[in-house]
PDB file of C-alpha atoms in Angstrom:
ATOM      1  CA  ILE B  71      14.204 -61.128  -1.596  1.00  0.00           C
ATOM      2  CA  ARG B  72      13.216 -64.624  -2.535  1.00  0.00           C
ATOM      3  CA  ILE B  73      13.408 -65.875  -6.073  1.00  0.00           C
ATOM      4  CA  THR B  74      11.307 -68.817  -7.090  1.00  0.00           C
ATOM      5  CA  PHE B  75      11.976 -70.757 -10.236  1.00  0.00           C
ATOM      6  CA  LYS B  76       8.622 -71.991 -11.514  1.00  0.00           C
ATOM      7  CA  GLN B  77       9.986 -71.900 -15.032  1.00  0.00           C
ATOM      8  CA  GLN B  78      13.630 -72.442 -15.854  1.00  0.00           C
ATOM      9  CA  ILE B  79      15.396 -70.333 -18.416  1.00  0.00           C
ATOM     10  CA  THR B  80      15.942 -72.477 -21.481  1.00  0.00           C
ATOM     11  CA  ARG B  81      19.380 -71.699 -22.901  1.00  0.00           C
ATOM     12  CA  VAL B  82      19.992 -74.949 -24.725  1.00  0.00           C
ATOM     13  CA  ASN B  83      17.615 -76.518 -27.214  1.00  0.00           C
ATOM     14  CA  MET B  84      18.499 -80.030 -28.346  1.00  0.00           C
ATOM     15  CA  GLY B  85      22.179 -79.447 -27.548  1.00  0.00           C
ATOM     16  CA  VAL B  86      22.403 -76.155 -29.460  1.00  0.00           C
ATOM     17  CA  LYS B  87      23.065 -73.007 -27.454  1.00  0.00           C
ATOM     18  CA  MET B  88      20.371 -70.423 -28.136  1.00  0.00           C
ATOM     19  CA  LYS B  89      21.159 -66.800 -28.951  1.00  0.00           C
ATOM     20  CA  ILE B  90      19.955 -64.495 -26.181  1.00  0.00           C
ATOM     21  CA  LYS B  91      19.463 -60.851 -27.124  1.00  0.00           C
ATOM     22  CA  THR B  92      21.243 -58.363 -24.867  1.00  0.00           C
ATOM     23  CA  ALA B  93      18.546 -55.837 -24.033  1.00  0.00           C
ATOM     24  CA  LYS B  94      20.880 -53.392 -22.266  1.00  0.00           C
ATOM     25  CA  ASN B  95      24.548 -53.462 -21.307  1.00  0.00           C
ATOM     26  CA  SER B  96      23.805 -52.400 -17.726  1.00  0.00           C
ATOM     27  CA  PRO B  97      21.319 -53.348 -15.008  1.00  0.00           C
ATOM     28  CA  TYR B  98      17.783 -52.020 -14.563  1.00  0.00           C
ATOM     29  CA  PRO B  99      17.344 -50.508 -11.075  1.00  0.00           C
ATOM     30  CA  ILE B 100      13.735 -51.225 -10.093  1.00  0.00           C
ATOM     31  CA  GLU B 101      11.904 -50.455  -6.856  1.00  0.00           C
ATOM     32  CA  VAL B 102      10.120 -53.737  -6.125  1.00  0.00           C
ATOM     33  CA  VAL B 103       7.143 -54.067  -3.789  1.00  0.00           C
ATOM     34  CA  ASN B 104       6.743 -56.633  -1.012  1.00  0.00           C
ATOM     35  CA  GLY B 105       4.284 -59.365  -1.981  1.00  0.00           C
ATOM     36  CA  GLN B 106       4.444 -58.619  -5.720  1.00  0.00           C
ATOM     37  CA  THR B 107       5.512 -61.110  -8.369  1.00  0.00           C
ATOM     38  CA  TYR B 108       7.511 -59.953 -11.383  1.00  0.00           C
ATOM     39  CA  TYR B 109       8.375 -61.913 -14.518  1.00  0.00           C
ATOM     40  CA  TRP B 110      11.885 -61.161 -15.784  1.00  0.00           C
ATOM     41  CA  CYS B 111      12.425 -61.368 -19.531  1.00  0.00           C
ATOM     42  CA  SER B 112      15.082 -64.013 -20.208  1.00  0.00           C
ATOM     43  CA  CYS B 113      15.106 -63.775 -24.014  1.00  0.00           C
ATOM     44  CA  GLY B 114      15.858 -60.043 -24.348  1.00  0.00           C
ATOM     45  CA  LEU B 115      13.050 -59.473 -26.865  1.00  0.00           C
ATOM     46  CA  SER B 116      10.501 -57.784 -24.584  1.00  0.00           C
ATOM     47  CA  GLU B 117       9.596 -54.154 -25.271  1.00  0.00           C
ATOM     48  CA  ASN B 118       8.837 -53.868 -21.531  1.00  0.00           C
ATOM     49  CA  GLN B 119      12.375 -54.559 -20.221  1.00  0.00           C
ATOM     50  CA  PRO B 120      13.388 -55.943 -17.844  1.00  0.00           C
ATOM     51  CA  PHE B 121       9.997 -57.619 -17.647  1.00  0.00           C
ATOM     52  CA  CYS B 122       8.276 -60.116 -19.931  1.00  0.00           C
ATOM     53  CA  ASP B 123       5.696 -59.019 -22.506  1.00  0.00           C
ATOM     54  CA  SER B 124       5.349 -62.516 -24.042  1.00  0.00           C
ATOM     55  CA  SER B 125       7.772 -61.770 -26.908  1.00  0.00           C
ATOM     56  CA  HIS B 126       9.473 -65.072 -26.042  1.00  0.00           C
ATOM     57  CA  GLN B 127       6.582 -66.932 -27.709  1.00  0.00           C
ATOM     58  CA  SER B 128       8.667 -67.153 -30.892  1.00  0.00           C
ATOM     59  CA  THR B 129      11.548 -68.763 -28.963  1.00  0.00           C
ATOM     60  CA  GLU B 130      12.163 -71.683 -26.623  1.00  0.00           C
ATOM     61  CA  MET B 131      12.794 -69.224 -23.771  1.00  0.00           C
ATOM     62  CA  THR B 132      10.507 -68.636 -20.794  1.00  0.00           C
ATOM     63  CA  PRO B 133      10.339 -65.784 -18.264  1.00  0.00           C
ATOM     64  CA  LEU B 134      11.714 -66.143 -14.757  1.00  0.00           C
ATOM     65  CA  GLU B 135       9.352 -65.582 -11.833  1.00  0.00           C
ATOM     66  CA  PHE B 136      10.669 -63.211  -9.145  1.00  0.00           C
ATOM     67  CA  VAL B 137       8.697 -63.060  -5.853  1.00  0.00           C
ATOM     68  CA  VAL B 138       9.459 -60.125  -3.557  1.00  0.00           C
ATOM     69  CA  ILE B 139       9.437 -60.462   0.245  1.00  0.00           C
ATOM     70  CA  GLU B 140      10.929 -57.018   0.994  1.00  0.00           C
ATOM     71  CA  SER B 141      10.263 -53.690  -0.726  1.00  0.00           C
ATOM     72  CA  LYS B 142      13.537 -52.176  -1.968  1.00  0.00           C
ATOM     73  CA  THR B 143      15.555 -51.359  -5.079  1.00  0.00           C
ATOM     74  CA  VAL B 144      16.969 -54.351  -6.922  1.00  0.00           C
ATOM     75  CA  TYR B 145      19.111 -54.441 -10.056  1.00  0.00           C
ATOM     76  CA  PHE B 146      17.663 -56.691 -12.750  1.00  0.00           C
ATOM     77  CA  CYS B 147      20.104 -58.018 -15.340  1.00  0.00           C
ATOM     78  CA  GLY B 148      19.902 -56.244 -18.692  1.00  0.00           C
ATOM     79  CA  CYS B 149      22.495 -58.276 -20.609  1.00  0.00           C
ATOM     80  CA  LYS B 150      20.617 -61.558 -19.926  1.00  0.00           C
ATOM     81  CA  GLN B 151      23.911 -63.371 -19.188  1.00  0.00           C
ATOM     82  CA  SER B 152      24.051 -63.105 -15.362  1.00  0.00           C
ATOM     83  CA  ALA B 153      24.813 -66.281 -13.429  1.00  0.00           C
ATOM     84  CA  ASN B 154      22.556 -64.770 -10.750  1.00  0.00           C
ATOM     85  CA  SER B 155      19.523 -64.218 -13.023  1.00  0.00           C
ATOM     86  CA  PRO B 156      17.293 -62.320 -12.813  1.00  0.00           C
ATOM     87  CA  LEU B 157      19.615 -60.084 -10.827  1.00  0.00           C
ATOM     88  CA  CYS B 158      22.735 -58.409 -12.196  1.00  0.00           C
ATOM     89  CA  ASP B 159      26.095 -59.927 -11.246  1.00  0.00           C
ATOM     90  CA  GLY B 160      28.278 -57.572 -13.312  1.00  0.00           C
ATOM     91  CA  THR B 161      28.664 -59.917 -16.292  1.00  0.00           C
ATOM     92  CA  HIS B 162      27.755 -57.045 -18.659  1.00  0.00           C
ATOM     93  CA  LYS B 163      31.160 -55.487 -17.886  1.00  0.00           C
ATOM     94  CA  THR B 164      32.894 -58.400 -19.643  1.00  0.00           C
ATOM     95  CA  LEU B 165      30.761 -58.497 -22.816  1.00  0.00           C
TER      96      LEU B 165
END
């Protein structure tokens, strides 16, 4: 799996840490398809979790592009706090 960062997640706006909504306190297991591009919701507001539905328009946040080079199950972060975004790193266990 290759992750490209065409848009960075904005977590700080003018020196003020932004509030990110925890969508789910566990990961989303998703079967991804080789050659497909997915846009992970970084703000937690999307009704189409873990993917973006443009709900971030009211925030300074942007989605994270995820390009797949191998079909398999991956675990997308639901808490939106992973240091390995968009993938889960277990951070939700400490929230």
